[in-house]
Amino acid sequence: MKRICVYSGSNLGVRPEYQEKAKELGLVLVKNNIELVYGGSKFGLMGEIANHMLDNNGCVTGVMPGGLFPNEVVNDRLTRFIEVKNMHERKQTMADLSDGFIAIPGGVGTFEELFETFSWAQLGIHKKPIGILNISNFFDPFISMMQTIVNEGFMCPSNIKLVLVASDPEELVNQMTHYTPPVLGNKWQQLKPA
């Protein structure tokens, strides 16, 4: 793995462990010579991971739509900055550049990116690993929801294996490095009500 895209919050969140684990993830990426690809901001958890990596000689690429955010939001320390036209191009560019994806705590944007990446994997658009760094059980409701989706007949059980989950950054990156895409069930199979 050469590059991992990290989806994260533009805010810090209320728990100090969010920042601590974001920085820890940054160090794991640096240690493994993996470049960070992210949204390009200097604020929030995304700023924490990027700046901590840059402080430790890591490589960081930011991707941001021109004119959508004030200039003071852009991290001016980046190894590489890519300006795109809009949010759709931003997500596509980040996906194209990356060998895998990690979601850490964040808001609606983080979940939107995670869901899209998960959906693309389910459809076979990519076979890259998707990781969730479950800091302080933040993603437990999402993990539970995935099981509910399976239980209610809206997703094949095999599709849960498209998402790797760990609370430790090193363990998660290790899982992603050794990831083999699962054999998926038939997406279009119609399950009958019981």
Short mmCIF file of C-alpha atoms in Angstrom, two decimals:
data_model
loop_
_atom_site.label_atom_id
_atom_site.label_comp_id
_atom_site.label_asym_id
_atom_site.label_seq_id
_atom_site.Cartn_x
_atom_site.Cartn_y
_atom_site.Cartn_z
CA MET A 1 0.00 0.00 0.00
CA LYS A 2 1.43 3.32 -1.07
CA ARG A 3 -1.46 5.67 -0.25
CA ILE A 4 -4.42 5.53 2.12
CA CYS A 5 -7.31 7.97 1.98
CA VAL A 6 -8.55 8.97 5.43
CA TYR A 7 -12.09 10.28 5.88
CA SER A 8 -12.40 12.31 9.06
CA GLY A 9 -14.06 15.22 10.78
CA SER A 10 -13.45 18.90 10.17
CA ASN A 11 -14.01 19.26 13.93
CA LEU A 12 -12.01 17.72 16.78
CA GLY A 13 -14.89 16.08 18.64
CA VAL A 14 -15.35 16.15 22.40
CA ARG A 15 -13.05 13.26 23.39
CA PRO A 16 -9.26 13.78 23.58
CA GLU A 17 -8.76 10.19 22.41
CA TYR A 18 -10.06 11.16 18.96
CA GLN A 19 -7.05 13.46 18.48
CA GLU A 20 -4.66 11.01 20.14
CA LYS A 21 -5.66 8.10 17.89
CA ALA A 22 -5.69 10.30 14.77
CA LYS A 23 -2.08 11.27 15.50
CA GLU A 24 -1.22 7.64 16.26
CA LEU A 25 -2.68 6.61 12.91
CA GLY A 26 -0.53 9.27 11.25
CA LEU A 27 2.61 7.82 12.86
CA VAL A 28 1.65 4.30 11.74
CA LEU A 29 1.29 5.58 8.17
CA VAL A 30 4.68 7.33 8.33
CA LYS A 31 6.33 4.22 9.80
CA ASN A 32 4.95 2.11 6.94
CA ASN A 33 5.89 4.68 4.25
CA ILE A 34 2.24 5.18 3.37
CA GLU A 35 1.16 8.56 2.03
CA LEU A 36 -1.98 10.20 3.40
CA VAL A 37 -4.65 11.35 0.95
CA TYR A 38 -7.36 13.49 2.53
CA GLY A 39 -9.60 16.53 2.12
CA GLY A 40 -6.84 19.14 2.47
CA SER A 41 -8.01 21.09 5.54
CA LYS A 42 -5.83 22.24 8.42
CA PHE A 43 -8.74 22.00 10.87
CA GLY A 44 -10.34 19.21 12.85
CA LEU A 45 -9.19 15.61 13.00
CA MET A 46 -8.17 15.82 9.35
CA GLY A 47 -5.78 18.64 10.22
CA GLU A 48 -4.46 16.71 13.23
CA ILE A 49 -3.48 13.62 11.26
CA ALA A 50 -2.03 15.61 8.35
CA ASN A 51 0.02 17.99 10.49
CA HIS A 52 1.31 15.19 12.72
CA MET A 53 2.46 13.26 9.67
CA LEU A 54 4.13 16.35 8.20
CA ASP A 55 5.86 16.99 11.55
CA ASN A 56 7.28 13.45 11.27
CA ASN A 57 8.44 13.68 7.62
CA GLY A 58 5.38 11.96 6.20
CA CYS A 59 3.89 12.58 2.75
CA VAL A 60 0.45 14.20 2.61
CA THR A 61 -1.76 14.98 -0.38
CA GLY A 62 -4.79 17.21 0.06
CA VAL A 63 -7.65 17.39 -2.43
CA MET A 64 -10.07 20.32 -2.28
CA PRO A 65 -12.57 22.01 -4.58
CA GLY A 66 -11.53 25.51 -5.61
CA GLY A 67 -13.69 28.31 -4.23
CA LEU A 68 -15.85 26.05 -2.03
CA PHE A 69 -14.00 26.78 1.21
CA PRO A 70 -12.28 29.94 2.48
CA ASN A 71 -8.55 30.04 1.74
CA GLU A 72 -7.71 29.90 5.45
CA VAL A 73 -9.13 26.35 5.62
CA VAL A 74 -6.49 24.96 3.22
CA ASN A 75 -3.47 23.35 4.85
CA ASP A 76 -0.52 25.24 3.35
CA ARG A 77 2.04 22.68 4.62
CA LEU A 78 0.99 19.85 2.30
CA THR A 79 3.43 17.79 0.26
CA ARG A 80 0.98 18.08 -2.63
CA PHE A 81 -2.26 20.02 -3.05
CA ILE A 82 -4.74 19.15 -5.80
CA GLU A 83 -7.50 21.62 -6.61
CA VAL A 84 -10.60 20.15 -8.26
CA LYS A 85 -13.88 21.58 -9.58
CA ASN A 86 -16.40 20.14 -7.11
CA MET A 87 -17.08 17.62 -4.33
CA HIS A 88 -17.78 14.77 -6.77
CA GLU A 89 -14.41 15.27 -8.45
CA ARG A 90 -12.77 15.52 -5.03
CA LYS A 91 -14.07 12.11 -3.94
CA GLN A 92 -13.21 10.51 -7.28
CA THR A 93 -9.68 11.96 -7.20
CA MET A 94 -9.09 10.77 -3.64
CA ALA A 95 -10.38 7.30 -4.57
CA ASP A 96 -8.24 7.12 -7.71
CA LEU A 97 -5.09 8.12 -5.81
CA SER A 98 -5.59 5.69 -2.93
CA ASP A 99 -4.91 1.99 -2.36
CA GLY A 100 -7.31 1.86 0.59
CA PHE A 101 -9.62 3.92 2.77
CA ILE A 102 -9.93 4.55 6.51
CA ALA A 103 -12.78 6.31 8.28
CA ILE A 104 -12.11 7.86 11.68
CA PRO A 105 -14.72 9.78 13.70
CA GLY A 106 -16.40 12.64 11.90
CA GLY A 107 -19.73 14.05 10.85
CA VAL A 108 -22.11 13.70 7.94
CA GLY A 109 -19.36 14.20 5.33
CA THR A 110 -17.27 11.39 6.80
CA PHE A 111 -20.22 9.01 6.75
CA GLU A 112 -21.20 10.07 3.23
CA GLU A 113 -17.68 9.25 2.00
CA LEU A 114 -17.62 5.96 3.91
CA PHE A 115 -21.02 4.89 2.55
CA GLU A 116 -20.07 5.75 -1.02
CA THR A 117 -16.78 3.86 -0.79
CA PHE A 118 -18.60 0.89 0.77
CA SER A 119 -21.28 1.01 -1.93
CA TRP A 120 -18.64 1.10 -4.69
CA ALA A 121 -16.94 -1.97 -3.17
CA GLN A 122 -20.26 -3.80 -2.97
CA LEU A 123 -20.87 -3.06 -6.67
CA GLY A 124 -17.35 -4.20 -7.60
CA ILE A 125 -16.23 -0.74 -8.72
CA HIS A 126 -13.12 -1.19 -6.57
CA LYS A 127 -11.53 -4.00 -4.55
CA LYS A 128 -9.55 -1.81 -2.15
CA PRO A 129 -9.69 -2.34 1.61
CA ILE A 130 -12.01 -0.14 3.67
CA GLY A 131 -11.06 0.30 7.31
CA ILE A 132 -12.86 1.80 10.26
CA LEU A 133 -10.77 3.04 13.17
CA ASN A 134 -13.36 2.56 15.90
CA ILE A 135 -12.07 5.07 18.46
CA SER A 136 -14.04 4.95 21.73
CA ASN A 137 -16.71 2.78 20.06
CA PHE A 138 -17.74 5.72 17.85
CA PHE A 139 -18.67 3.45 14.94
CA ASP A 140 -20.59 0.85 16.98
CA PRO A 141 -23.98 2.11 15.69
CA PHE A 142 -22.72 1.84 12.08
CA ILE A 143 -21.40 -1.68 12.68
CA SER A 144 -24.73 -2.63 14.26
CA MET A 145 -26.60 -1.07 11.35
CA MET A 146 -24.64 -3.16 8.83
CA GLN A 147 -25.78 -6.30 10.68
CA THR A 148 -29.37 -5.01 10.74
CA ILE A 149 -29.22 -4.43 6.97
CA VAL A 150 -28.15 -8.08 6.55
CA ASN A 151 -30.74 -9.38 9.05
CA GLU A 152 -33.52 -7.50 7.26
CA GLY A 153 -32.55 -8.93 3.84
CA PHE A 154 -31.11 -5.81 2.20
CA MET A 155 -27.48 -6.98 1.96
CA CYS A 156 -25.66 -10.28 1.58
CA PRO A 157 -23.82 -11.38 4.76
CA SER A 158 -20.54 -11.59 2.81
CA ASN A 159 -20.62 -7.82 2.20
CA ILE A 160 -19.91 -7.09 5.86
CA LYS A 161 -16.42 -8.47 5.19
CA LEU A 162 -15.79 -5.52 2.85
CA VAL A 163 -15.22 -3.35 5.94
CA LEU A 164 -12.35 -4.00 8.36
CA VAL A 165 -12.74 -2.73 11.93
CA ALA A 166 -10.15 -2.16 14.67
CA SER A 167 -9.66 0.23 17.56
CA ASP A 168 -5.87 0.18 17.22
CA PRO A 169 -4.33 2.04 14.23
CA GLU A 170 -1.44 -0.41 13.77
CA GLU A 171 -3.78 -3.40 13.80
CA LEU A 172 -6.09 -1.73 11.27
CA VAL A 173 -3.27 -0.86 8.83
CA ASN A 174 -1.93 -4.42 9.20
CA GLN A 175 -5.38 -5.85 8.36
CA MET A 176 -5.56 -3.58 5.33
CA THR A 177 -2.07 -4.52 4.14
CA HIS A 178 -3.03 -8.21 4.21
CA TYR A 179 -6.56 -7.72 2.85
CA THR A 180 -8.01 -10.14 0.33
CA PRO A 181 -11.39 -9.06 -1.08
CA PRO A 182 -14.14 -11.46 -0.01
CA VAL A 183 -16.16 -13.49 -2.47
CA LEU A 184 -19.44 -11.59 -2.50
CA GLY A 185 -22.92 -13.00 -2.64
CA ASN A 186 -25.27 -12.12 -5.48
CA LYS A 187 -26.13 -8.44 -5.02
CA TRP A 188 -29.29 -8.87 -7.06
CA GLN A 189 -30.60 -11.95 -5.26
CA GLN A 190 -34.16 -11.34 -4.12
CA LEU A 191 -34.70 -12.56 -0.57
CA LYS A 192 -38.26 -13.60 0.20
CA PRO A 193 -39.98 -12.43 3.39
CA ALA A 194 -40.22 -15.16 6.05
#
